[in-house]
C-alpha cells in the first residue's frame, strides 16, 4: 500500500472541476494528513506545483510586503526561487502553514479575481485567531475542515470496497439484520479503530504491519506534540490553563457523568477564567465539546448552557494514548476497556458524529432521572442518541420518546453491541454503523 485513500481526495477533485472555483483553505488539527492529501492531488492534476511552507521556509513570509497583486507576489516568489514555474491554468500554488502568515489570506482576493492559478492553503488552527484570516479573505475563499480518518476511511485502508460498505448501508436502510460473520468481522474492525484512532501514520503502520507494534508510542508522541504546540501557540491565553484543561480530559471521562468541571481542574478555578481555554482547544481541532441542553427541544443551537459541557478528544486514539500502560496492554490483548469503557464508546461516537457535520449536545436534568448522551435532528424532529457500552435498559430513551413533555422527540436511536432493529420507538444499530447515521436519517 502506497498511501491511504482519503475523502479529501474526492473533495479536491470536485473543487477543481467546479466552474469558477475560489481559493481553498483546508484547516484542521496537526498530523491528520492535510499536506499529504494536497501533494497527492497536486502531483496528479497539475503540470507545475509551487509549494511554500511558512513555518519551514520563513524567508517567504515577506512575499506580500510589496502588495497583493498576483504578478507582484509571483515575482517575489521567483526572486527567492527562480526554479518555480508559473504556467497559467496549469499551476497549483500551495501555501502550507497559513497560520504563520495571515497576510497570505489577504492575497486570496487577488488570486480569485485574477483566475490564472489555482490556490490551496492549509493550516493548523493553532496559533491563529481564525477570525483574522476570515476578515482578510471574506468572500474570496472556500473553507473545508479536515479530520483524522473516519471509520469508512479506515475500512478502505483495510481493503474493503465502496460496494461492501454500500451493502452495510442498504441493510441499515431496510432494517435487515447483519449476518453473523458480517457482524463479528465489522465489530472486530471497529474495535481496532477504537484502539488506533484515525491518525493516518498510526493507521498506515497498523494496516501494513498487521499488528499494534509501535502504535502506542506514536499516539503518545502526538499527545506530546500537541502539548508543545499549546506551549508555543496559546498566545493571549494563559498557557498553563489550556494545558490544565487538556491534561485533565481523561480524568473527567473516567467519571460516571463524564462532565468536565473547571472547579476541579485547579484550586479556585472558575468557568469564566477558563472559557477561552476550552474554546482554544476546540478551535485548534484537538477536542470536541459537547454542551448540555437546557431543555431537550428544538432548536439545538441557542438552547444550551455554555458552562455545562463534556470534553472529548477529537480522535479516540489520543484518549487511548493518554491511558496508563496496564490499560493499554489490557486493551490490545483482551479488548477490555474497564473503567474507561463508557468513555471510549462515547468518545468514538462523538467523533463519528462530528465527522458527519453534527454539533454535540447532551442532556441531564437536575435530578439525573433523564440523561441522554447525544442529540441529532432530521427535518422534523429532535432525535436522542443513546450509546450503550453494556446492553442495559434504556429508561431515559423511552421516557424522552413517550412523554408528552418532549413534543419535538418522535423516535430515538440506540447504539450498542446489538444488531440492526426497530421496536416502534427507537432504532437499534451496532456502534460501527454510526458513520452512516446522517445518510440514514436523510434517506430513511
CSV table of C-alpha atoms in Angstrom, one decimal:
chain,number,residue,atom,x,y,z
A,1,UNK,CA,0.0,0.0,0.0
A,2,UNK,CA,1.5,3.3,-1.1
A,3,UNK,CA,-0.9,5.6,0.7
A,4,UNK,CA,-4.3,5.8,2.4
A,5,UNK,CA,-7.3,6.9,0.3
A,6,UNK,CA,-9.0,9.9,1.9
A,7,UNK,CA,-12.3,11.5,1.3
A,8,UNK,CA,-10.4,14.7,0.8
A,9,UNK,CA,-9.1,13.2,-2.5
A,10,UNK,CA,-12.6,13.3,-3.9
A,11,UNK,CA,-13.4,16.7,-2.4
A,12,UNK,CA,-10.3,18.2,-4.1
A,13,UNK,CA,-11.3,16.7,-7.5
A,14,UNK,CA,-14.8,18.1,-7.2
A,15,UNK,CA,-13.3,21.5,-6.3
A,16,UNK,CA,-11.0,21.6,-9.3
A,17,UNK,CA,-13.8,20.6,-11.7
A,18,UNK,CA,-16.2,23.3,-10.4
A,19,UNK,CA,-16.5,26.3,-12.7
A,20,UNK,CA,-15.0,29.4,-11.2
A,21,UNK,CA,-13.7,27.7,-8.1
A,22,UNK,CA,-12.3,30.0,-5.4
A,23,UNK,CA,-9.0,29.6,-3.5
A,24,UNK,CA,-9.4,26.8,-1.0
A,25,UNK,CA,-8.4,26.8,2.7
A,26,UNK,CA,-8.1,23.3,4.3
A,27,UNK,CA,-8.0,23.6,8.1
A,28,UNK,CA,-7.7,21.0,10.8
A,29,UNK,CA,-5.5,19.7,13.6
A,30,UNK,CA,-1.9,18.7,13.0
A,31,UNK,CA,-0.9,15.3,11.6
A,32,UNK,CA,-4.3,14.4,10.1
A,33,UNK,CA,-2.9,14.2,6.6
A,34,UNK,CA,-3.7,17.7,5.1
A,35,UNK,CA,-0.4,18.2,3.4
A,36,UNK,CA,-0.1,14.7,2.1
A,37,UNK,CA,-3.6,14.8,0.5
A,38,UNK,CA,-2.9,18.2,-1.2
A,39,UNK,CA,0.5,17.0,-2.5
A,40,UNK,CA,-1.0,13.8,-3.9
A,41,UNK,CA,-3.8,15.7,-5.6
A,42,UNK,CA,-1.3,18.3,-7.0
A,43,UNK,CA,1.0,15.7,-8.4
A,44,UNK,CA,-1.9,14.1,-10.3
A,45,UNK,CA,-3.6,17.2,-11.6
A,46,UNK,CA,-1.1,20.0,-12.4
A,47,UNK,CA,1.9,20.4,-14.7
A,48,UNK,CA,3.5,22.7,-12.1
A,49,UNK,CA,3.2,22.8,-8.4
A,50,UNK,CA,4.6,25.7,-6.2
A,51,UNK,CA,4.7,24.7,-2.6
A,52,UNK,CA,5.6,27.2,0.2
A,53,UNK,CA,5.6,26.3,3.9
A,54,UNK,CA,5.6,29.4,6.0
A,55,UNK,CA,6.9,27.6,9.1
A,56,UNK,CA,9.8,25.8,7.5
A,57,UNK,CA,10.6,28.5,4.9
A,58,UNK,CA,10.2,31.7,6.8
A,59,UNK,CA,12.0,33.6,4.1
A,60,UNK,CA,8.8,33.6,2.1
A,61,UNK,CA,6.7,35.4,4.7
A,62,UNK,CA,7.6,38.8,3.2
A,63,UNK,CA,6.5,38.0,-0.4
A,64,UNK,CA,3.3,40.1,0.2
A,65,UNK,CA,5.2,43.2,1.5
A,66,UNK,CA,5.1,44.9,-1.9
A,67,UNK,CA,1.4,44.4,-2.3
A,68,UNK,CA,-1.1,41.7,-3.0
A,69,UNK,CA,-1.3,41.8,-6.8
A,70,UNK,CA,-0.7,38.4,-8.3
A,71,UNK,CA,2.1,39.4,-10.6
A,72,UNK,CA,3.9,41.2,-7.7
A,73,UNK,CA,3.6,38.2,-5.4
A,74,UNK,CA,4.8,35.7,-8.1
A,75,UNK,CA,7.7,38.0,-8.9
A,76,UNK,CA,8.8,38.0,-5.3
A,77,UNK,CA,8.4,34.2,-5.1
A,78,UNK,CA,10.5,33.8,-8.3
A,79,UNK,CA,13.2,36.1,-6.9
A,80,UNK,CA,13.6,33.7,-3.9
A,81,UNK,CA,13.4,30.6,-6.0
A,82,UNK,CA,13.9,31.0,-9.8
A,83,UNK,CA,13.2,27.3,-10.3
A,84,UNK,CA,9.5,27.7,-9.7
A,85,UNK,CA,7.4,27.7,-12.9
A,86,UNK,CA,4.1,29.5,-13.2
A,87,UNK,CA,2.1,28.2,-16.1
A,88,UNK,CA,-1.4,29.9,-16.3
A,89,UNK,CA,-4.2,27.4,-15.8
A,90,UNK,CA,-1.8,24.5,-15.2
A,91,UNK,CA,-0.2,25.5,-11.9
A,92,UNK,CA,-1.3,24.9,-8.3
A,93,UNK,CA,0.1,27.3,-5.7
A,94,UNK,CA,0.1,25.6,-2.3
A,95,UNK,CA,0.6,27.8,0.7
A,96,UNK,CA,1.2,25.5,3.7
A,97,UNK,CA,1.1,26.5,7.4
A,98,UNK,CA,-1.1,29.5,6.7
A,99,UNK,CA,-1.4,30.3,10.4
A,100,UNK,CA,2.1,31.6,10.4
A,101,UNK,CA,1.4,34.2,7.6
A,102,UNK,CA,-2.0,35.8,7.9
A,103,UNK,CA,-1.0,38.2,5.1
A,104,UNK,CA,-1.3,35.3,2.8
A,105,UNK,CA,-5.1,35.3,3.3
A,106,UNK,CA,-5.3,38.9,2.1
A,107,UNK,CA,-3.8,37.9,-1.2
A,108,UNK,CA,-6.6,35.4,-1.9
A,109,UNK,CA,-8.9,38.1,-3.3
A,110,UNK,CA,-6.3,39.0,-5.9
A,111,UNK,CA,-5.8,35.3,-6.9
A,112,UNK,CA,-9.6,34.8,-7.1
A,113,UNK,CA,-10.1,37.9,-9.4
A,114,UNK,CA,-7.0,37.0,-11.5
A,115,UNK,CA,-8.1,33.4,-12.1
A,116,UNK,CA,-5.0,32.1,-13.8
A,117,UNK,CA,-3.7,30.0,-10.9
A,118,UNK,CA,-5.4,27.5,-8.5
A,119,UNK,CA,-4.5,28.2,-4.9
A,120,UNK,CA,-4.9,25.9,-1.9
A,121,UNK,CA,-3.9,27.0,1.6
A,122,UNK,CA,-3.5,24.6,4.5
A,123,UNK,CA,-3.1,25.3,8.2
A,124,UNK,CA,-3.5,24.2,11.7
A,125,UNK,CA,-5.8,26.4,13.6
A,126,UNK,CA,-3.3,26.5,16.4
A,127,UNK,CA,-1.6,29.8,16.8
A,128,UNK,CA,-4.0,32.0,14.9
A,129,UNK,CA,-7.3,33.6,15.6
A,130,UNK,CA,-9.2,32.3,12.5
A,131,UNK,CA,-11.3,35.4,12.5
A,132,UNK,CA,-8.2,37.3,11.5
A,133,UNK,CA,-7.9,35.2,8.3
A,134,UNK,CA,-11.7,35.4,7.9
A,135,UNK,CA,-11.7,39.2,7.8
A,136,UNK,CA,-8.7,39.2,5.5
A,137,UNK,CA,-10.3,37.0,2.9
A,138,UNK,CA,-14.1,37.0,3.4
A,139,UNK,CA,-16.0,36.1,0.2
A,140,UNK,CA,-12.8,35.2,-1.6
A,141,UNK,CA,-12.2,31.6,-0.5
A,142,UNK,CA,-13.8,28.3,0.3
A,143,UNK,CA,-13.3,26.7,3.7
A,144,UNK,CA,-13.1,22.9,4.3
A,145,UNK,CA,-12.3,21.3,7.6
A,146,UNK,CA,-10.3,18.0,7.5
A,147,UNK,CA,-10.3,15.4,10.2
A,148,UNK,CA,-8.4,12.2,11.0
A,149,UNK,CA,-9.7,9.1,9.2
A,150,UNK,CA,-13.3,8.3,9.9
A,151,UNK,CA,-14.4,4.7,10.2
A,152,UNK,CA,-15.3,4.4,6.5
A,153,UNK,CA,-11.8,5.6,5.5
A,154,UNK,CA,-10.4,3.0,8.0
A,155,UNK,CA,-12.4,0.3,6.2
A,156,UNK,CA,-11.0,1.5,2.9
A,157,UNK,CA,-7.5,1.2,4.4
A,158,UNK,CA,-8.3,-2.4,5.4
A,159,UNK,CA,-9.2,-3.1,1.8
A,160,UNK,CA,-13.0,-3.0,1.9
A,161,UNK,CA,-14.7,-1.7,-1.2
A,162,UNK,CA,-17.3,1.0,-1.5
A,163,UNK,CA,-19.7,-1.7,-2.7
A,164,UNK,CA,-19.2,-3.7,0.5
A,165,UNK,CA,-19.9,-0.5,2.6
A,166,UNK,CA,-23.0,0.2,0.5
A,167,UNK,CA,-24.2,-3.2,1.3
A,168,UNK,CA,-23.9,-2.4,5.0
A,169,UNK,CA,-25.9,0.8,4.4
A,170,UNK,CA,-28.7,-0.9,2.5
A,171,UNK,CA,-29.2,-3.4,5.4
A,172,UNK,CA,-29.4,-0.4,7.7
A,173,UNK,CA,-31.9,1.4,5.5
A,174,UNK,CA,-34.1,-1.7,5.1
A,175,UNK,CA,-33.7,-2.7,8.8
A,176,UNK,CA,-32.2,-6.1,7.7
A,177,UNK,CA,-30.1,-7.7,10.5
A,178,UNK,CA,-26.5,-8.4,9.5
A,179,UNK,CA,-25.3,-11.9,9.1
A,180,UNK,CA,-23.2,-13.5,12.0
A,181,UNK,CA,-19.9,-13.3,10.1
A,182,UNK,CA,-20.6,-9.9,8.8
A,183,UNK,CA,-21.4,-8.5,12.2
A,184,UNK,CA,-18.4,-10.1,14.0
A,185,UNK,CA,-15.9,-9.1,11.4
A,186,UNK,CA,-17.1,-5.5,11.4
A,187,UNK,CA,-17.2,-5.3,15.2
A,188,UNK,CA,-13.6,-6.5,15.2
A,189,UNK,CA,-12.6,-3.8,12.7
A,190,UNK,CA,-14.4,-1.2,14.8
A,191,UNK,CA,-12.6,-2.3,18.0
A,192,UNK,CA,-9.3,-1.9,16.1
A,193,UNK,CA,-10.3,1.5,15.1
A,194,UNK,CA,-11.3,2.4,18.7
A,195,UNK,CA,-7.8,1.5,19.9
A,196,UNK,CA,-5.9,3.1,17.0
A,197,UNK,CA,-8.0,6.2,16.3
A,198,UNK,CA,-7.7,7.7,12.8
A,199,UNK,CA,-4.3,9.4,12.7
A,200,UNK,CA,-3.0,8.5,9.2
A,201,UNK,CA,0.5,7.5,10.3
A,202,UNK,CA,-0.8,5.2,13.0
A,203,UNK,CA,-3.4,3.6,10.7
A,204,UNK,CA,-0.9,3.1,8.0
A,205,UNK,CA,1.5,1.5,10.4
A,206,UNK,CA,-1.2,-0.9,11.6
A,207,UNK,CA,-2.5,-2.0,8.2
A,208,UNK,CA,0.9,-2.5,6.7
A,209,UNK,CA,2.5,-4.3,9.7
A,210,UNK,CA,-0.8,-6.1,10.6
A,211,UNK,CA,-0.1,-5.5,14.3
A,212,UNK,CA,-0.1,-2.8,17.0
A,213,UNK,CA,3.7,-2.6,17.3
A,214,UNK,CA,4.8,1.0,17.9
A,215,UNK,CA,1.3,2.4,17.7
A,216,UNK,CA,1.0,3.4,21.3
A,217,UNK,CA,4.4,5.2,21.1
A,218,UNK,CA,3.1,7.1,18.1
A,219,UNK,CA,-0.1,8.1,19.9
A,220,UNK,CA,1.8,9.3,23.0
A,221,UNK,CA,4.2,11.3,20.7
A,222,UNK,CA,1.2,13.1,19.1
A,223,UNK,CA,-0.1,13.9,22.5
A,224,UNK,CA,3.3,15.4,23.4
A,225,UNK,CA,3.5,17.3,20.1
A,226,UNK,CA,0.1,18.8,20.9
A,227,UNK,CA,1.4,19.9,24.3
A,228,UNK,CA,4.4,21.5,22.7
A,229,UNK,CA,2.1,23.3,20.2
A,230,UNK,CA,-0.1,24.6,23.0
A,231,UNK,CA,3.0,26.0,24.8
A,232,UNK,CA,4.2,27.5,21.5
A,233,UNK,CA,0.9,28.9,20.2
A,234,UNK,CA,-1.5,29.7,23.0
A,235,UNK,CA,-0.6,33.4,22.9
A,236,UNK,CA,-3.0,35.8,24.6
A,237,UNK,CA,-4.3,33.0,26.8
A,238,UNK,CA,-2.8,31.6,29.9
A,239,UNK,CA,-0.9,28.6,28.5
A,240,UNK,CA,-1.0,26.9,31.9
A,241,UNK,CA,-4.8,27.0,31.8
A,242,UNK,CA,-5.0,25.5,28.3
A,243,UNK,CA,-2.6,22.7,29.3
A,244,UNK,CA,-4.5,22.1,32.5
A,245,UNK,CA,-7.7,21.6,30.6
A,246,UNK,CA,-6.0,19.4,28.0
A,247,UNK,CA,-4.3,17.1,30.6
A,248,UNK,CA,-7.5,16.7,32.7
A,249,UNK,CA,-9.7,15.4,29.9
A,250,UNK,CA,-9.1,11.6,30.7
A,251,UNK,CA,-9.8,12.2,34.4
A,252,UNK,CA,-13.3,13.5,33.8
A,253,UNK,CA,-14.1,11.0,31.0
A,254,UNK,CA,-13.3,8.3,33.6
A,255,UNK,CA,-16.1,9.5,35.9
A,256,UNK,CA,-19.7,8.4,35.7
A,257,UNK,CA,-21.3,11.5,34.3
A,258,UNK,CA,-18.1,12.5,32.3
A,259,UNK,CA,-19.0,16.2,32.8
A,260,UNK,CA,-16.0,18.5,32.7
A,261,UNK,CA,-15.8,20.6,35.9
A,262,UNK,CA,-13.5,23.6,35.8
A,263,UNK,CA,-13.7,24.0,39.6
A,264,UNK,CA,-11.8,20.7,39.9
A,265,UNK,CA,-9.1,21.5,37.3
A,266,UNK,CA,-7.2,23.7,39.7
A,267,UNK,CA,-7.7,25.3,43.1
A,268,UNK,CA,-10.0,28.3,42.8
A,269,UNK,CA,-10.6,27.8,39.1
A,270,UNK,CA,-13.7,29.4,37.7
A,271,UNK,CA,-15.6,28.9,34.4
A,272,UNK,CA,-15.2,32.4,33.2
A,273,UNK,CA,-11.4,32.3,33.7
A,274,UNK,CA,-11.2,29.0,31.7
A,275,UNK,CA,-13.8,29.5,28.9
A,276,UNK,CA,-11.2,30.8,26.5
A,277,UNK,CA,-9.0,27.7,27.1
A,278,UNK,CA,-11.8,25.2,26.2
A,279,UNK,CA,-12.6,27.3,23.1
A,280,UNK,CA,-9.0,27.4,22.1
A,281,UNK,CA,-8.6,23.6,22.2
A,282,UNK,CA,-11.9,23.3,20.2
A,283,UNK,CA,-10.8,25.8,17.6
A,284,UNK,CA,-7.4,24.0,17.3
A,285,UNK,CA,-9.1,20.8,16.4
A,286,UNK,CA,-7.8,18.9,19.4
A,287,UNK,CA,-11.1,18.4,21.3
A,288,UNK,CA,-14.9,18.1,20.7
A,289,UNK,CA,-17.0,19.9,23.2
A,290,UNK,CA,-20.5,18.6,23.9
A,291,UNK,CA,-22.9,21.1,25.6
A,292,UNK,CA,-25.7,20.3,28.0
A,293,UNK,CA,-29.1,21.3,26.6
A,294,UNK,CA,-31.3,23.4,28.8
A,295,UNK,CA,-34.3,21.5,27.5
A,296,UNK,CA,-34.5,18.6,25.1
A,297,UNK,CA,-36.3,20.6,22.4
A,298,UNK,CA,-35.5,22.4,19.1
A,299,UNK,CA,-33.6,24.4,18.1
A,300,UNK,CA,-30.4,22.8,19.2
A,301,UNK,CA,-28.3,25.9,19.0
A,302,UNK,CA,-29.1,28.6,21.5
A,303,UNK,CA,-30.7,26.1,23.8
A,304,UNK,CA,-27.7,25.0,25.8
A,305,UNK,CA,-25.7,26.0,28.9
A,306,UNK,CA,-22.3,27.2,27.8
A,307,UNK,CA,-20.9,26.4,31.3
A,308,UNK,CA,-22.0,22.8,31.3
A,309,UNK,CA,-20.2,20.5,28.9
A,310,UNK,CA,-18.2,17.3,28.3
A,311,UNK,CA,-14.9,17.4,26.5
A,312,UNK,CA,-13.9,14.5,24.3
A,313,UNK,CA,-10.7,14.0,22.3
A,314,UNK,CA,-11.2,14.8,18.7
A,315,UNK,CA,-9.5,11.5,17.9
A,316,UNK,CA,-10.2,8.4,20.1
A,317,UNK,CA,-6.7,7.1,19.6
A,318,UNK,CA,-5.4,10.1,21.6
A,319,UNK,CA,-7.7,9.1,24.5
A,320,UNK,CA,-6.3,5.6,24.3
A,321,UNK,CA,-2.7,7.0,24.2
A,322,UNK,CA,-3.4,9.0,27.4
A,323,UNK,CA,-4.2,5.9,29.5
A,324,UNK,CA,-1.6,4.1,31.6
A,325,UNK,CA,0.4,1.2,30.2
A,326,UNK,CA,-1.6,-1.5,32.1
A,327,UNK,CA,-4.8,-0.3,30.4
A,328,UNK,CA,-3.0,-0.3,27.1
A,329,UNK,CA,-1.9,-3.9,27.4
A,330,UNK,CA,-5.4,-4.9,28.5
A,331,UNK,CA,-7.0,-3.1,25.6
A,332,UNK,CA,-4.8,-4.7,23.0
A,333,UNK,CA,-4.7,-8.2,24.4
A,334,UNK,CA,-8.1,-8.7,25.9
A,335,UNK,CA,-10.2,-5.9,24.4
A,336,UNK,CA,-11.0,-5.0,28.0
A,337,UNK,CA,-11.9,-1.3,28.3
A,338,UNK,CA,-12.5,-1.5,32.1
A,339,UNK,CA,-13.2,1.9,33.8
A,340,UNK,CA,-13.0,3.7,30.5
A,341,UNK,CA,-15.4,1.5,28.6
A,342,UNK,CA,-18.3,4.0,28.6
A,343,UNK,CA,-15.9,6.9,27.9
A,344,UNK,CA,-14.2,5.3,24.9
A,345,UNK,CA,-17.5,4.3,23.3
A,346,UNK,CA,-18.9,7.8,23.9
A,347,UNK,CA,-15.7,9.4,22.6
A,348,UNK,CA,-15.7,7.4,19.4
A,349,UNK,CA,-19.4,8.1,18.7
A,350,UNK,CA,-18.9,11.8,19.4
A,351,UNK,CA,-16.0,11.8,16.9
A,352,UNK,CA,-18.1,10.0,14.3
A,353,UNK,CA,-21.0,12.5,14.7
A,354,UNK,CA,-18.7,15.5,14.3
A,355,UNK,CA,-17.1,14.0,11.2
A,356,UNK,CA,-20.6,13.9,9.7
A,357,UNK,CA,-21.1,17.6,10.4
A,358,UNK,CA,-23.0,17.4,13.6
A,359,UNK,CA,-22.6,19.7,16.7
A,360,UNK,CA,-22.6,17.9,20.0
A,361,UNK,CA,-25.3,18.2,22.7
A,362,UNK,CA,-26.3,16.1,25.6
A,363,UNK,CA,-29.0,16.3,28.3
A,364,UNK,CA,-29.1,15.6,32.0
A,365,UNK,CA,-31.9,17.0,34.2
A,366,UNK,CA,-31.2,18.3,37.7
A,367,UNK,CA,-32.4,15.1,39.4
A,368,UNK,CA,-30.5,12.9,36.9
A,369,UNK,CA,-33.7,11.0,36.2
A,370,UNK,CA,-33.3,11.7,32.5
A,371,UNK,CA,-29.9,11.5,30.8
A,372,UNK,CA,-29.0,11.3,27.1
A,373,UNK,CA,-25.6,11.1,25.5
A,374,UNK,CA,-26.2,12.9,22.3
A,375,UNK,CA,-28.9,14.6,20.2
A,376,UNK,CA,-29.1,14.9,16.4
A,377,UNK,CA,-32.1,16.0,14.2
A,378,UNK,CA,-33.8,15.3,11.0
A,379,UNK,CA,-36.0,17.7,9.0
A,380,UNK,CA,-38.9,17.5,11.5
A,381,UNK,CA,-37.7,16.2,14.9
A,382,UNK,CA,-35.1,16.0,17.6
A,383,UNK,CA,-33.5,12.6,17.9
A,384,UNK,CA,-32.0,11.3,21.2
A,385,UNK,CA,-29.0,9.1,20.6
A,386,UNK,CA,-28.0,6.7,23.4
A,387,UNK,CA,-24.6,5.0,23.5
A,388,UNK,CA,-24.6,1.7,25.5
A,389,UNK,CA,-21.2,0.2,26.5
A,390,UNK,CA,-23.3,-2.6,28.1
A,391,UNK,CA,-26.7,-3.6,26.7
A,392,UNK,CA,-28.5,-2.1,29.7
A,393,UNK,CA,-32.2,-1.0,29.7
A,394,UNK,CA,-32.9,2.4,28.1
A,395,UNK,CA,-35.1,4.1,30.6
A,396,UNK,CA,-34.1,7.7,29.6
A,397,UNK,CA,-34.6,6.9,25.9
A,398,UNK,CA,-38.1,5.5,26.5
A,399,UNK,CA,-39.0,8.4,28.7
A,400,UNK,CA,-37.9,11.0,26.2
A,401,UNK,CA,-39.8,9.4,23.3
A,402,UNK,CA,-43.0,8.5,25.1
A,403,UNK,CA,-43.5,11.6,27.4
A,404,UNK,CA,-45.8,14.4,26.2
A,405,UNK,CA,-43.3,16.8,27.8
A,406,UNK,CA,-41.0,16.4,24.8
A,407,UNK,CA,-43.1,17.1,21.7
A,408,UNK,CA,-40.1,17.5,19.4
A,409,UNK,CA,-39.0,13.9,20.0
A,410,UNK,CA,-40.8,11.3,17.9
A,411,UNK,CA,-38.2,8.4,17.9
A,412,UNK,CA,-34.7,7.6,19.1
A,413,UNK,CA,-31.5,5.8,18.2
A,414,UNK,CA,-29.6,3.3,20.4
A,415,UNK,CA,-26.1,2.4,19.5
A,416,UNK,CA,-24.9,-0.8,21.2
A,417,UNK,CA,-23.4,-4.2,20.6
A,418,UNK,CA,-26.7,-5.1,19.0
A,419,UNK,CA,-27.8,-6.0,15.5
A,420,UNK,CA,-30.0,-3.7,13.3
A,421,UNK,CA,-33.6,-3.4,14.6
A,422,UNK,CA,-36.6,-1.1,15.2
A,423,UNK,CA,-39.1,-1.7,18.1
A,424,UNK,CA,-41.6,1.1,17.1
A,425,UNK,CA,-39.9,3.6,19.4
A,426,UNK,CA,-36.2,3.6,18.6
A,427,UNK,CA,-33.8,2.1,16.1
A,428,UNK,CA,-31.0,-0.1,17.3
A,429,UNK,CA,-27.7,-0.1,15.4
A,430,UNK,CA,-24.3,-1.6,16.1
A,431,UNK,CA,-21.7,1.1,17.0
A,432,UNK,CA,-19.8,0.5,13.8
A,433,UNK,CA,-22.7,1.8,11.6
A,434,UNK,CA,-22.8,5.2,13.4
A,435,UNK,CA,-20.7,6.7,10.5
A,436,UNK,CA,-23.8,6.2,8.2
A,437,UNK,CA,-26.3,7.8,10.6
A,438,UNK,CA,-26.6,11.2,8.8
A,439,UNK,CA,-27.3,9.5,5.5
A,440,UNK,CA,-29.8,7.1,7.1
A,441,UNK,CA,-31.7,10.0,8.7
A,442,UNK,CA,-31.8,11.8,5.4
A,443,UNK,CA,-32.9,8.8,3.3
A,444,UNK,CA,-35.0,6.6,5.6
